[in-house]
PDB file of C-alpha atoms in Angstrom:
ATOM      1  CA  MET A 105      98.072 126.940  35.099  1.00 92.00           C
ATOM      2  CA  LYS A 106      94.395 126.261  35.349  1.00 96.00           C
ATOM      3  CA  ALA A 107      93.794 122.694  35.704  1.00 98.00           C
ATOM      4  CA  ILE A 108      95.625 119.564  37.220  1.00 98.00           C
ATOM      5  CA  LEU A 109      94.761 116.081  36.006  1.00 98.00           C
ATOM      6  CA  PHE A 110      95.683 113.091  38.162  1.00 98.00           C
ATOM      7  CA  ASP A 111      95.972 109.201  37.446  1.00 97.00           C
ATOM      8  CA  MET A 112      94.286 107.400  39.903  1.00 97.00           C
ATOM      9  CA  ASP A 113      95.959 104.250  40.727  1.00 96.00           C
ATOM     10  CA  GLY A 114      99.339 104.815  42.316  1.00 94.00           C
ATOM     11  CA  VAL A 115      98.705 108.453  42.357  1.00 97.00           C
ATOM     12  CA  LEU A 116      95.678 109.278  44.474  1.00 98.00           C
ATOM     13  CA  VAL A 117      95.296 105.590  45.816  1.00 97.00           C
ATOM     14  CA  ASP A 118      97.733 102.977  46.960  1.00 96.00           C
ATOM     15  CA  SER A 119      95.805 100.187  44.616  1.00 95.00           C
ATOM     16  CA  MET A 120      98.402  98.540  42.178  1.00 95.00           C
ATOM     17  CA  HIS A 121      99.458  95.619  44.226  1.00 95.00           C
ATOM     18  CA  TYR A 122      95.735  94.735  44.337  1.00 96.00           C
ATOM     19  CA  HIS A 123      95.495  94.951  40.667  1.00 96.00           C
ATOM     20  CA  ALA A 124      98.436  92.948  39.875  1.00 96.00           C
ATOM     21  CA  GLU A 125      97.114  90.280  42.279  1.00 97.00           C
ATOM     22  CA  ALA A 126      93.837  90.301  40.718  1.00 97.00           C
ATOM     23  CA  TRP A 127      95.326  89.924  37.030  1.00 98.00           C
ATOM     24  CA  ASP A 128      97.652  87.274  38.303  1.00 97.00           C
ATOM     25  CA  THR A 129      94.838  85.405  39.783  1.00 98.00           C
ATOM     26  CA  THR A 130      92.681  85.723  36.712  1.00 98.00           C
ATOM     27  CA  LEU A 131      95.439  84.870  33.926  1.00 98.00           C
ATOM     28  CA  LYS A 132      96.058  81.605  35.914  1.00 97.00           C
ATOM     29  CA  THR A 133      92.620  80.597  35.455  1.00 97.00           C
ATOM     30  CA  ILE A 134      93.540  80.274  31.795  1.00 97.00           C
ATOM     31  CA  GLY A 135      97.015  78.759  32.272  1.00 96.00           C
ATOM     32  CA  ILE A 136      99.006  81.959  31.970  1.00 97.00           C
ATOM     33  CA  THR A 137     101.510  82.774  34.709  1.00 96.00           C
ATOM     34  CA  ILE A 138     102.935  86.308  34.659  1.00 95.00           C
ATOM     35  CA  ASP A 139     105.654  88.359  36.330  1.00 94.00           C
ATOM     36  CA  LYS A 140     103.410  90.884  38.259  1.00 93.00           C
ATOM     37  CA  LYS A 141     105.850  93.712  37.286  1.00 92.00           C
ATOM     38  CA  ILE A 142     104.458  93.662  33.914  1.00 94.00           C
ATOM     39  CA  ILE A 143     101.121  94.992  35.301  1.00 96.00           C
ATOM     40  CA  TYR A 144     102.992  97.944  36.844  1.00 93.00           C
ATOM     41  CA  GLU A 145     104.641  98.674  33.597  1.00 92.00           C
ATOM     42  CA  LEU A 146     101.316  98.377  31.952  1.00 93.00           C
ATOM     43  CA  GLU A 147      99.389 100.617  34.318  1.00 92.00           C
ATOM     44  CA  GLY A 148      97.336 103.101  32.641  1.00 91.00           C
ATOM     45  CA  ALA A 149      96.286 100.556  29.707  1.00 90.00           C
ATOM     46  CA  ASN A 150      92.630  99.549  30.150  1.00 92.00           C
ATOM     47  CA  TYR A 151      91.870  95.845  30.447  1.00 93.00           C
ATOM     48  CA  ARG A 152      91.286  95.035  26.992  1.00 92.00           C
ATOM     49  CA  GLN A 153      94.666  96.469  26.167  1.00 93.00           C
ATOM     50  CA  VAL A 154      96.205  94.368  29.379  1.00 96.00           C
ATOM     51  CA  ILE A 155      94.559  91.273  28.059  1.00 96.00           C
ATOM     52  CA  ASP A 156      95.910  91.852  24.411  1.00 95.00           C
ATOM     53  CA  THR A 157      99.303  92.495  25.125  1.00 95.00           C
ATOM     54  CA  ILE A 158      99.872  89.502  27.796  1.00 97.00           C
ATOM     55  CA  LEU A 159      97.921  86.885  25.641  1.00 96.00           C
ATOM     56  CA  ASN A 160      99.902  87.816  22.513  1.00 96.00           C
ATOM     57  CA  GLN A 161     103.042  87.437  24.284  1.00 94.00           C
ATOM     58  CA  PHE A 162     101.982  83.661  24.667  1.00 94.00           C
ATOM     59  CA  GLN A 163     100.808  83.477  21.171  1.00 95.00           C
ATOM     60  CA  ARG A 164      97.175  83.582  22.195  1.00 95.00           C
ATOM     61  CA  PHE A 165      94.909  85.889  20.606  1.00 94.00           C
ATOM     62  CA  PRO A 166      91.471  86.244  22.501  1.00 94.00           C
ATOM     63  CA  THR A 167      88.026  86.779  20.859  1.00 94.00           C
ATOM     64  CA  GLU A 168      85.847  89.873  22.115  1.00 94.00           C
ATOM     65  CA  GLU A 169      83.860  87.263  24.200  1.00 96.00           C
ATOM     66  CA  GLU A 170      87.103  86.035  26.096  1.00 96.00           C
ATOM     67  CA  ILE A 171      88.345  89.609  26.636  1.00 95.00           C
ATOM     68  CA  GLN A 172      84.824  90.512  28.153  1.00 95.00           C
ATOM     69  CA  ALA A 173      84.898  87.408  30.421  1.00 97.00           C
ATOM     70  CA  LEU A 174      88.615  87.731  31.441  1.00 97.00           C
ATOM     71  CA  GLY A 175      87.944  91.331  32.309  1.00 95.00           C
ATOM     72  CA  GLN A 176      84.763  90.925  34.420  1.00 95.00           C
ATOM     73  CA  LYS A 177      86.758  88.011  36.306  1.00 97.00           C
ATOM     74  CA  LYS A 178      89.270  90.299  36.905  1.00 97.00           C
ATOM     75  CA  ILE A 179      86.963  93.245  38.300  1.00 94.00           C
ATOM     76  CA  ARG A 180      85.152  90.367  40.671  1.00 96.00           C
ATOM     77  CA  ILE A 181      88.600  89.244  42.151  1.00 97.00           C
ATOM     78  CA  PHE A 182      89.907  92.822  42.610  1.00 96.00           C
ATOM     79  CA  GLU A 183      86.504  93.662  44.547  1.00 94.00           C
ATOM     80  CA  GLN A 184      87.138  90.978  46.733  1.00 96.00           C
ATOM     81  CA  ILE A 185      90.692  91.401  47.683  1.00 97.00           C
ATOM     82  CA  GLU A 186      91.186  95.278  47.408  1.00 93.00           C
ATOM     83  CA  ARG A 187      91.728  97.328  50.525  1.00 95.00           C
ATOM     84  CA  VAL A 188      92.487 100.511  48.726  1.00 95.00           C
ATOM     85  CA  LYS A 189      93.215 103.807  50.528  1.00 96.00           C
ATOM     86  CA  PRO A 190      94.469 107.074  49.384  1.00 97.00           C
ATOM     87  CA  PHE A 191      98.209 107.893  50.029  1.00 96.00           C
ATOM     88  CA  ASP A 192      99.162 109.836  53.002  1.00 95.00           C
ATOM     89  CA  GLY A 193      98.736 113.503  52.402  1.00 94.00           C
ATOM     90  CA  VAL A 194      96.499 112.965  49.156  1.00 96.00           C
ATOM     91  CA  MET A 195      93.308 114.026  50.710  1.00 95.00           C
ATOM     92  CA  GLU A 196      95.100 117.217  52.296  1.00 95.00           C
ATOM     93  CA  LEU A 197      96.662 118.279  48.836  1.00 96.00           C
ATOM     94  CA  LEU A 198      93.408 118.018  47.020  1.00 97.00           C
ATOM     95  CA  GLU A 199      91.671 120.159  49.557  1.00 95.00           C
ATOM     96  CA  THR A 200      94.531 122.880  49.067  1.00 94.00           C
ATOM     97  CA  LEU A 201      94.332 122.377  45.184  1.00 96.00           C
ATOM     98  CA  ARG A 202      90.721 122.639  44.857  1.00 93.00           C
ATOM     99  CA  SER A 203      90.328 126.244  45.606  1.00 92.00           C
ATOM    100  CA  LYS A 204      92.747 127.313  42.916  1.00 95.00           C
ATOM    101  CA  TYR A 205      92.463 124.870  40.027  1.00 97.00           C
ATOM    102  CA  MET A 206      89.931 122.456  38.081  1.00 98.00           C
ATOM    103  CA  LEU A 207      90.983 119.272  38.965  1.00 98.00           C
ATOM    104  CA  GLY A 208      90.386 115.996  37.201  1.00 98.00           C
ATOM    105  CA  VAL A 209      90.980 112.111  37.088  1.00 98.00           C
ATOM    106  CA  VAL A 210      92.294 110.334  34.063  1.00 98.00           C
ATOM    107  CA  SER A 211      92.606 106.548  34.713  1.00 96.00           C
ATOM    108  CA  GLY A 212      92.662 103.420  32.731  1.00 93.00           C
ATOM    109  CA  SER A 213      90.917 101.415  35.316  1.00 92.00           C
ATOM    110  CA  ASN A 214      87.090 100.138  34.524  1.00 90.00           C
ATOM    111  CA  LYS A 215      84.270 102.595  35.225  1.00 93.00           C
ATOM    112  CA  GLU A 216      83.008 100.876  38.258  1.00 91.00           C
ATOM    113  CA  THR A 217      86.201 100.822  40.074  1.00 92.00           C
ATOM    114  CA  VAL A 218      87.049 104.353  39.336  1.00 95.00           C
ATOM    115  CA  HIS A 219      83.847 105.906  40.259  1.00 95.00           C
ATOM    116  CA  THR A 220      83.832 103.768  43.467  1.00 95.00           C
ATOM    117  CA  ILE A 221      86.819 104.727  44.632  1.00 96.00           C
ATOM    118  CA  ILE A 222      86.609 108.392  43.726  1.00 97.00           C
ATOM    119  CA  ASN A 223      83.009 108.774  45.342  1.00 97.00           C
ATOM    120  CA  THR A 224      84.438 106.801  48.138  1.00 96.00           C
ATOM    121  CA  PHE A 225      87.514 109.034  49.051  1.00 97.00           C
ATOM    122  CA  PHE A 226      87.161 112.132  47.213  1.00 97.00           C
ATOM    123  CA  PRO A 227      83.423 112.977  46.507  1.00 96.00           C
ATOM    124  CA  ASN A 228      82.764 116.463  44.750  1.00 94.00           C
ATOM    125  CA  THR A 229      86.302 117.071  44.092  1.00 97.00           C
ATOM    126  CA  PHE A 230      86.910 116.518  40.358  1.00 98.00           C
ATOM    127  CA  GLN A 231      85.197 118.454  37.545  1.00 97.00           C
ATOM    128  CA  VAL A 232      85.722 115.639  35.093  1.00 98.00           C
ATOM    129  CA  ILE A 233      86.499 111.848  35.419  1.00 98.00           C
ATOM    130  CA  ILE A 234      87.859 109.867  32.721  1.00 97.00           C
ATOM    131  CA  ASP A 235      88.092 106.109  33.028  1.00 95.00           C
ATOM    132  CA  GLY A 236      89.334 103.249  31.012  1.00 91.00           C
ATOM    133  CA  GLU A 237      85.842 102.706  29.399  1.00 91.00           C
ATOM    134  CA  VAL A 238      85.716 106.261  27.921  1.00 92.00           C
ATOM    135  CA  THR A 239      87.655 105.384  25.105  1.00 87.00           C
ATOM    136  CA  ARG A 240      88.386 101.943  23.603  1.00 81.00           C
ATOM    137  CA  ILE A 241      92.141 102.763  23.298  1.00 85.00           C
ATOM    138  CA  SER A 242      93.773 104.006  26.481  1.00 91.00           C
ATOM    139  CA  LYS A 243      97.086 105.130  27.686  1.00 95.00           C
ATOM    140  CA  PRO A 244      99.783 105.598  26.293  1.00 95.00           C
ATOM    141  CA  SER A 245      97.372 107.034  23.602  1.00 96.00           C
ATOM    142  CA  PRO A 246      96.876 111.053  24.262  1.00 97.00           C
ATOM    143  CA  GLU A 247      92.966 110.334  23.477  1.00 97.00           C
ATOM    144  CA  PRO A 248      91.988 110.130  27.417  1.00 97.00           C
ATOM    145  CA  TYR A 249      94.041 113.408  28.256  1.00 98.00           C
ATOM    146  CA  LEU A 250      92.839 115.059  25.285  1.00 97.00           C
ATOM    147  CA  ILE A 251      89.342 114.258  26.146  1.00 97.00           C
ATOM    148  CA  ALA A 252      89.697 115.615  29.603  1.00 98.00           C
ATOM    149  CA  ILE A 253      91.066 119.079  28.537  1.00 98.00           C
ATOM    150  CA  LYS A 254      88.387 119.442  26.102  1.00 97.00           C
ATOM    151  CA  ARG A 255      85.780 118.745  28.742  1.00 97.00           C
ATOM    152  CA  LEU A 256      87.283 121.201  31.104  1.00 97.00           C
ATOM    153  CA  GLY A 257      87.782 123.741  28.526  1.00 97.00           C
ATOM    154  CA  VAL A 258      91.431 124.624  29.034  1.00 97.00           C
ATOM    155  CA  PRO A 259      94.417 124.469  26.647  1.00 97.00           C
ATOM    156  CA  ALA A 260      97.161 121.937  27.111  1.00 96.00           C
ATOM    157  CA  GLU A 261      99.559 124.703  27.872  1.00 95.00           C
ATOM    158  CA  GLU A 262      97.401 125.753  31.015  1.00 96.00           C
ATOM    159  CA  CYS A 263      97.412 122.064  32.370  1.00 97.00           C
ATOM    160  CA  LEU A 264      99.426 119.840  34.553  1.00 97.00           C
ATOM    161  CA  VAL A 265      99.457 115.895  34.628  1.00 98.00           C
ATOM    162  CA  ILE A 266     100.353 113.954  37.519  1.00 98.00           C
ATOM    163  CA  GLU A 267     101.203 110.262  36.664  1.00 97.00           C
ATOM    164  CA  ASN A 268     103.415 107.367  38.147  1.00 96.00           C
ATOM    165  CA  ALA A 269     103.571 104.842  35.024  1.00 94.00           C
ATOM    166  CA  PRO A 270     105.399 104.965  31.622  1.00 95.00           C
ATOM    167  CA  PHE A 271     102.124 104.653  29.778  1.00 95.00           C
ATOM    168  CA  GLY A 272     100.686 107.665  31.769  1.00 96.00           C
ATOM    169  CA  VAL A 273     103.761 109.841  31.046  1.00 97.00           C
ATOM    170  CA  GLN A 274     103.663 108.874  27.308  1.00 97.00           C
ATOM    171  CA  SER A 275     100.031 109.561  27.076  1.00 97.00           C
ATOM    172  CA  ALA A 276     100.223 112.898  28.830  1.00 98.00           C
ATOM    173  CA  LYS A 277     103.324 114.047  26.627  1.00 98.00           C
ATOM    174  CA  ASN A 278     101.687 112.747  23.432  1.00 97.00           C
ATOM    175  CA  ALA A 279      98.693 115.186  24.465  1.00 97.00           C
ATOM    176  CA  GLY A 280     101.209 118.010  24.512  1.00 97.00           C
ATOM    177  CA  LEU A 281     100.942 118.371  28.339  1.00 98.00           C
ATOM    178  CA  ARG A 282     103.519 118.756  31.142  1.00 97.00           C
ATOM    179  CA  CYS A 283     103.882 115.835  33.384  1.00 97.00           C
ATOM    180  CA  LEU A 284     105.121 115.444  36.816  1.00 97.00           C
ATOM    181  CA  ALA A 285     105.656 111.684  37.707  1.00 97.00           C
ATOM    182  CA  VAL A 286     105.789 110.219  41.001  1.00 96.00           C
ATOM    183  CA  ALA A 287     108.332 107.252  41.458  1.00 94.00           C
ATOM    184  CA  VAL A 288     105.688 104.946  43.359  1.00 90.00           C
ATOM    185  CA  TYR A 289     106.093 101.362  42.023  1.00 90.00           C
ATOM    186  CA  LEU A 290     108.805 101.831  39.267  1.00 90.00           C
ATOM    187  CA  ASP A 291     112.287 103.190  39.302  1.00 90.00           C
ATOM    188  CA  ARG A 292     112.751 106.764  38.121  1.00 93.00           C
ATOM    189  CA  LYS A 293     114.253 105.276  34.620  1.00 93.00           C
ATOM    190  CA  TYR A 294     110.935 104.211  33.643  1.00 93.00           C
ATOM    191  CA  LEU A 295     109.652 107.978  33.984  1.00 96.00           C
ATOM    192  CA  LYS A 296     112.258 109.743  32.295  1.00 95.00           C
ATOM    193  CA  ASP A 297     110.284 111.120  29.757  1.00 96.00           C
ATOM    194  CA  ALA A 298     108.388 113.308  32.350  1.00 97.00           C
ATOM    195  CA  ASP A 299     109.230 116.734  32.995  1.00 96.00           C
ATOM    196  CA  MET A 300     109.709 116.301  36.553  1.00 95.00           C
ATOM    197  CA  ILE A 301     109.978 113.383  38.994  1.00 96.00           C
ATOM    198  CA  ALA A 302     109.062 113.327  42.591  1.00 95.00           C
ATOM    199  CA  ASP A 303     110.454 110.591  44.604  1.00 92.00           C
ATOM    200  CA  ASN A 304     107.634 110.271  46.871  1.00 92.00           C
ATOM    201  CA  HIS A 305     103.868 111.742  47.411  1.00 93.00           C
ATOM    202  CA  LYS A 306     105.366 114.351  50.068  1.00 91.00           C
ATOM    203  CA  ASP A 307     107.241 115.940  47.216  1.00 94.00           C
ATOM    204  CA  ILE A 308     104.181 116.366  44.966  1.00 95.00           C
ATOM    205  CA  GLY A 309     103.174 119.631  46.509  1.00 92.00           C
ATOM    206  CA  LYS A 310     106.625 121.110  46.201  1.00 91.00           C
ATOM    207  CA  CYS A 311     106.868 120.236  42.658  1.00 93.00           C
ATOM    208  CA  ILE A 312     103.621 121.704  41.908  1.00 93.00           C
ATOM    209  CA  ARG A 313     104.711 125.012  43.491  1.00 91.00           C
ATOM    210  CA  MET A 314     107.753 124.782  41.273  1.00 90.00           C
ATOM    211  CA  VAL A 315     105.397 124.696  38.203  1.00 89.00           C
ATOM    212  CA  GLU A 316     103.501 127.628  39.438  1.00 84.00           C
ATOM    213  CA  HIS A 317     106.649 129.745  39.862  1.00 79.00           C
ATOM    214  CA  ASN A 318     107.589 128.576  36.161  1.00 75.00           C
ATOM    215  CA  GLU A 319     110.480 126.536  37.292  1.00 62.00           C
ATOM    216  CA  ILE A 320     109.928 124.067  34.655  1.00 61.00           C
ATOM    217  CA  GLU A 321     108.615 124.735  31.019  1.00 53.00           C
TER     218      GLU A 321
END
């Protein structure tokens, strides 16, 4: 194993409840009320996919102008309410891993949010950062992870992905990558397609060591 790729929201930082609240507030401005759980299930998709998916359920088909306006509104609300912080132990884990592996972030969040969080908490840690604006179609498409391994110059079999949501797991597996999922916001049943599942962030290091010792394929 030469590289480890991390999702950001829900893996590196505890942020999804702020994203869910921002989306809920944004959508209410156009008369749509959601169960916030859908935001957790859609995690990994970029803002365009989130808007299309939810509005289509209400038989509404937004124009490009409407998608951009809603996306920007959500970003502004998120920035006003967020109090994002890394999960306990993550910074120490990354410090240990960075001497052994190339590290990357693959997130569906918008460019500004991703780079602000990474630069704030994890400067000079990752060799590649893929945000939700790098590709038009984000997770569960394999494209974000395929771009990441291409930029790192590593083959799929020498890379491990750490995710926490169904779309992220599907994206990694669709790209031919091994995937460790962390059951943070959703039950393990949503993450069943991952190669391994950690019940919490404390178990991530132990699971990585199992991969290092070839205890998963």
